[in-house]
XYZ file of C-alpha atoms in Angstrom:
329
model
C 29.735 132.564 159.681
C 29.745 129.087 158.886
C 29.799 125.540 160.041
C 32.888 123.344 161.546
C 33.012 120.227 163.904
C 35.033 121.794 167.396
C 36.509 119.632 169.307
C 36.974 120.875 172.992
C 38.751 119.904 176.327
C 36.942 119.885 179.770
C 40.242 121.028 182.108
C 39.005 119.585 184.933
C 38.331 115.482 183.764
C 40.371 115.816 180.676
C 37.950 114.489 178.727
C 37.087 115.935 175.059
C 33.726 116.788 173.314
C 32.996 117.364 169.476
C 29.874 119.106 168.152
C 28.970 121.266 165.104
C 29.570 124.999 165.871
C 29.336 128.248 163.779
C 32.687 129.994 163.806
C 33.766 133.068 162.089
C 37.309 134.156 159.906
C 38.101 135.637 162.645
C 38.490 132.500 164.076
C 40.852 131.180 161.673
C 44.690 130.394 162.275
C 46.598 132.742 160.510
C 48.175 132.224 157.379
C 48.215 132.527 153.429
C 45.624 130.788 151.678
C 42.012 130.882 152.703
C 39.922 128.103 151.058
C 36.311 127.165 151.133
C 35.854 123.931 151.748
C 33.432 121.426 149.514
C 35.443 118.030 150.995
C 36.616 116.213 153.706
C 36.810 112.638 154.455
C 37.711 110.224 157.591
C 41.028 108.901 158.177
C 42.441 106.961 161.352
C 43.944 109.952 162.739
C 40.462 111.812 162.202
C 38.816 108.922 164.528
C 42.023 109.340 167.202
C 41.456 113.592 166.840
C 37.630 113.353 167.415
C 37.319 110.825 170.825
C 36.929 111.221 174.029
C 40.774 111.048 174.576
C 42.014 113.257 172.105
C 44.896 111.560 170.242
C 46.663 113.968 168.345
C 45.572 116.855 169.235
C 48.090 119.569 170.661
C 45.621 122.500 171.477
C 42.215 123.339 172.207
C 39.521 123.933 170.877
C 40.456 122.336 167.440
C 39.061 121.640 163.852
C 39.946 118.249 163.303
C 40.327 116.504 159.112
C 43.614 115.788 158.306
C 42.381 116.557 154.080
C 40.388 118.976 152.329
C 39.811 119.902 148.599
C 38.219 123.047 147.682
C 38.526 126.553 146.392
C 40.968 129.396 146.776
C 38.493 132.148 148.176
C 42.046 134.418 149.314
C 45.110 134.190 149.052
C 48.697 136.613 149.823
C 50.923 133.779 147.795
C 51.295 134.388 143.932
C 51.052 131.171 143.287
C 47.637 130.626 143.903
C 44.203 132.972 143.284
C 40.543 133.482 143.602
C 39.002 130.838 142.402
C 41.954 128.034 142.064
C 40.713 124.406 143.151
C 43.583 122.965 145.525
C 43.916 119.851 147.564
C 45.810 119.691 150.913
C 47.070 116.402 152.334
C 49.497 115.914 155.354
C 51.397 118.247 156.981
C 50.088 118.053 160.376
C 46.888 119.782 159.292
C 43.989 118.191 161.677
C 46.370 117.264 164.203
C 48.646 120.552 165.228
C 46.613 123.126 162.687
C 43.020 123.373 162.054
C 41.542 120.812 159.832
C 39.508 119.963 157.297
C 35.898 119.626 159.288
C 34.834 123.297 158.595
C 33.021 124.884 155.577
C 36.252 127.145 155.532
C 40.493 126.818 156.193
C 43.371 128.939 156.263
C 46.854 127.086 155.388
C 50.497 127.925 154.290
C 50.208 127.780 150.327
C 53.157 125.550 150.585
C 50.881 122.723 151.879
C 48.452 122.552 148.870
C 49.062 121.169 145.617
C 46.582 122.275 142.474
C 43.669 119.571 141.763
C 44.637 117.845 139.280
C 43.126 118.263 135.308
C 39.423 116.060 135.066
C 38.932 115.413 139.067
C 36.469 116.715 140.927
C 37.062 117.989 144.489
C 34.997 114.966 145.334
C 36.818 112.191 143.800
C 39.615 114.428 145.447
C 38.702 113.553 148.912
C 37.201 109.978 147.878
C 41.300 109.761 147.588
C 42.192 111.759 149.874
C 45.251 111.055 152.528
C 44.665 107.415 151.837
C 44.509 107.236 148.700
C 47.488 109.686 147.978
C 49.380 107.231 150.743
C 48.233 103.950 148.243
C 49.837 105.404 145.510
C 52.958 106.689 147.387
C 53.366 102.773 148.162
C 53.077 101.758 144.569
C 55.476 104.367 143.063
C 57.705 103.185 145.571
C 57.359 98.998 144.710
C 57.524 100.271 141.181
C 60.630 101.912 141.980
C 62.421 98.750 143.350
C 61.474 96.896 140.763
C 57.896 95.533 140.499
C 57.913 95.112 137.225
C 60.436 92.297 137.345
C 58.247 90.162 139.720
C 55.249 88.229 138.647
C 52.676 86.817 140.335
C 50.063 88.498 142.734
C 50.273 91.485 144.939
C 49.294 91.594 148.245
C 47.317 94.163 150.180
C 46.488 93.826 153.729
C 43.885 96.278 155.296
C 41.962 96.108 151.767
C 38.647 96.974 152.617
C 40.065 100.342 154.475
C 40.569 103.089 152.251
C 44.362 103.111 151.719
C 43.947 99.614 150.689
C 40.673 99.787 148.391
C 42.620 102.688 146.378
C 45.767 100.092 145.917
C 43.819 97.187 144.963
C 41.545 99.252 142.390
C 45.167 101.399 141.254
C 46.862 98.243 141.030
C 44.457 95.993 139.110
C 43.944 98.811 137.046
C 47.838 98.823 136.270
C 47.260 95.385 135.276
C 48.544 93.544 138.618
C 47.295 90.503 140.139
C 45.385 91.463 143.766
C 45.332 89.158 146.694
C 43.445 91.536 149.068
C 43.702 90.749 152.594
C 40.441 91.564 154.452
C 38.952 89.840 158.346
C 35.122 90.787 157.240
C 34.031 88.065 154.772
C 30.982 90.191 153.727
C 33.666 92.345 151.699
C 34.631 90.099 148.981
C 32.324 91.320 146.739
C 33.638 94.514 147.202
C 36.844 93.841 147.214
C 36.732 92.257 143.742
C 34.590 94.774 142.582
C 37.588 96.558 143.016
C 39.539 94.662 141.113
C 41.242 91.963 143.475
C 41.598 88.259 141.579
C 41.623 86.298 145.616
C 39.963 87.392 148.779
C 42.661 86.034 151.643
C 41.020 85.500 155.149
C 43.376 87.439 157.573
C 43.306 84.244 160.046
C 45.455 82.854 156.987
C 48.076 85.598 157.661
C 48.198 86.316 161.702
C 49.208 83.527 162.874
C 52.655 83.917 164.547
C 55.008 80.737 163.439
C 58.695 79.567 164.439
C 59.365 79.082 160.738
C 62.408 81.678 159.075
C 60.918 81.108 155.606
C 57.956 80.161 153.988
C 56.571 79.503 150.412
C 57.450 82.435 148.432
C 53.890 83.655 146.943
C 54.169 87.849 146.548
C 55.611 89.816 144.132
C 55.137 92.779 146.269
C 53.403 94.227 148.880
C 51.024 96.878 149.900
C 50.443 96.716 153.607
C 48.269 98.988 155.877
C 48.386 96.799 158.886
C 51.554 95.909 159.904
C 51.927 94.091 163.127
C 51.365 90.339 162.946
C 50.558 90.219 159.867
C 53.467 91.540 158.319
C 56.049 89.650 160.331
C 53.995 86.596 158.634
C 54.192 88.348 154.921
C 57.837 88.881 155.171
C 58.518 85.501 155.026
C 55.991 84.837 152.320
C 57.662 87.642 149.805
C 59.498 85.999 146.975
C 63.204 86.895 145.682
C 64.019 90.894 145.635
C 60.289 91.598 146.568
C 59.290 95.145 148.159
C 57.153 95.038 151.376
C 55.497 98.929 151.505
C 54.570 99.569 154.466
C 51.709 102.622 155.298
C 50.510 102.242 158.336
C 50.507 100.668 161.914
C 47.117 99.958 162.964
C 48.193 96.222 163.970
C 50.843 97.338 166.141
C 54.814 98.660 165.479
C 56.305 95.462 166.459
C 57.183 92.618 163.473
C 56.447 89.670 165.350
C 57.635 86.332 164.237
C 59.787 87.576 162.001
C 63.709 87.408 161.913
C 65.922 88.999 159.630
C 66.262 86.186 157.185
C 63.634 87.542 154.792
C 66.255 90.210 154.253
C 69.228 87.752 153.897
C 68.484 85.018 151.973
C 65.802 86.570 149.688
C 66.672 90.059 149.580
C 63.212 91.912 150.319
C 62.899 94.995 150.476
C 60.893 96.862 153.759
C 59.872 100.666 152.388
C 58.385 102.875 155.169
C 55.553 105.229 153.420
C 54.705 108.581 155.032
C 52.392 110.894 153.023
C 52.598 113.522 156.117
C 56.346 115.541 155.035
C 56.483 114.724 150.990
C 58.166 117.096 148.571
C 55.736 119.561 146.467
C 57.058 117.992 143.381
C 56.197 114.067 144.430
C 52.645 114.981 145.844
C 52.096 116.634 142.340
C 53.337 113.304 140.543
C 50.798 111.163 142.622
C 48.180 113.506 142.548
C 48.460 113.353 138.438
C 48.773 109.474 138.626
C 46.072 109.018 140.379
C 43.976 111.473 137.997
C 45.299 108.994 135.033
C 45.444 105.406 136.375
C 42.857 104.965 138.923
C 39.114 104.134 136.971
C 36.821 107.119 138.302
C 33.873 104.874 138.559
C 35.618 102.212 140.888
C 36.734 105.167 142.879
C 32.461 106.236 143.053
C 31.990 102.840 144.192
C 34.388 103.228 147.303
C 32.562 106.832 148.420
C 30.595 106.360 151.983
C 28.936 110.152 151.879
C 28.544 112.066 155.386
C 28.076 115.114 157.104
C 29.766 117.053 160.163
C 27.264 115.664 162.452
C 28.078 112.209 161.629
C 31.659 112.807 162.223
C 31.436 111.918 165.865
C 30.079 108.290 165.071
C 32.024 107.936 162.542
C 35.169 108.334 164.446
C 34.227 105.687 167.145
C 33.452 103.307 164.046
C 36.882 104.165 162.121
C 39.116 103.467 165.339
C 36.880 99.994 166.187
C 37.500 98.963 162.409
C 34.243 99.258 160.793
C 34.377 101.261 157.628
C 34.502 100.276 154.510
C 35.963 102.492 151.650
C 36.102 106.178 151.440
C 33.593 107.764 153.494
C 33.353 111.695 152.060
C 32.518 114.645 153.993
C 30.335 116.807 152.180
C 31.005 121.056 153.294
């Protein structure tokens, strides 16, 4: 037996309910790898699995965490055995296929990747989906040509975990960070991380008639959207790269036209960490090992239990956590 947050459905209202529960293997979806669990953490989608209204969810009763690091305890697929540490991001895992929020999984071996060399399965999830999505968005800038652009890079959402890991990855690369938070009391934290200017969000949501603006970015990292990036766009300078991760601000680019695109050539780069190739999950996984400092990557680590999760998800979805809050199995 052992422990896992179940979320179920009342039939009748509709309504959903999560609680701690021992289940058994039995219990398990089928398929290749079984791993015992030592980490989770809380993502967006987590907070939208757990309420009252379900989100994501496709069937009941469910195991929500859309990440998990931990240790091969079986496994039918060669490529993986007894005793292997693995980490699985993506894939649909929390949302259509049990999750992360148990003391044990069972998942296709084609969704894990090996830990990488020197992390711990802890640091592993103080990454996580987030963190594995931050560094998707800075291969990608550094693939259109970051290097050619100087001045500071911009990351909205900075105090949420995508954007702590890309402020602390990028000032660790050697990058100027403007990190974009609305909760003054971060600052501290935020150039703890790394960042070289705290910009209020005020300074970057409101909507104007203007095509263009001062061109002040050399690139982007932004885990907002809405708003705030119709307002960005027209701040990027020359050939810049806008990556964008997420769309807790809304899928609309308000404000914006497509002169950004015309006259100064930026770039917009949509980032999904759900569906990447084996082989580029494997190259982030081992960048992240190398270029992001361990003990700025402590400092981000909120710990937790299952039977926080519940609270936790209400406070994720209204905006209230800071950094990487870890789910200790």
């Amino acid at each position: 037996m052992f422990d896992a947050l179940v979320v179920e459905k009342d039939e009748d209202t509709g309504k959903t309910h999560a609680e701690v529960k021992q289940l058994s293997e039995s219990d398990l979806p089928d398929a290749e790898v079984t791993v015992a669990v030592e980490h989770s953490t809380l993502n967006y989608k987590d907070g939208l699995c757990i309420g009252p209204g379900g989100g994501l969810v496709r069937h009941y009763p469910h195991v929500p965490g859309i990440d998990f690091a931990g240790t091969v305890e079986a496994s039918s697929d060669a490529r993986y055995k007894p005793g292997d540490k693995v980490v699985l991001t993506g894939w649909r895992v929390g949302e259509a296929h049990w999750g992360g929020y148990a003391q044990k999984a069972r998942v296709k071996a084609d969704w894990l990747v090996p830990l990488p060399e020197g992390m711990t399965t802890r640091q592993a999830m103080a990454v996580g989906t987030a963190g594995l999505t931050a560094m998707l968005a800075i291969q990608a800038l550094e693939d259109h040509g970051l290097a050619d652009h100087q001045g500071p890079v911009l990351v909205t959402g900075a105090a949420g975990g995508v954007g702590s890991v890309a402020t602390a990855i990028l000032a660790q690369l050697g990058r100027e960070v403007a990190a974009v938070t609305g909760r003054p009391e971060q600052a501290d934290y935020l150039r703890g991380l790394g960042a070289t200017e705290v910009v209020p969000r005020e300074e970057l949501t409101e909507v104007t008639r203007k095509p263009l603006e001062s061109e002040r970015w050399a690139g982007c990292v932004d885990a907002v959207a809405g708003p705030m990036l119709g307002r960005v766009l027209k701040q990027m300078k020359y050939g810049a790269s806008v990556a964008v991760v997420g769309l807790a601000g809304g899928a609309a680019i308000e404000g914006a036209l497509v002169t950004p695109f015309i006259l100064r050539g930026v770039n917009l780069l949509g980032i999904d960490s759900v569906l990447q190739p084996y082989d580029n999950r494997v190259r982030a996984w081992e960048r992240i090992a190398r270029d992001l400092p361990m003990e700025k990557l402590e400092a981000m680590i909120e710990p937790a239990g299952l039977e926080d999760l519940p609270r936790l998800g209400a406070e994720i979805l209204a905006g209230r956590v800071k950094g990487r809050v870890v789910i200790d199995l």
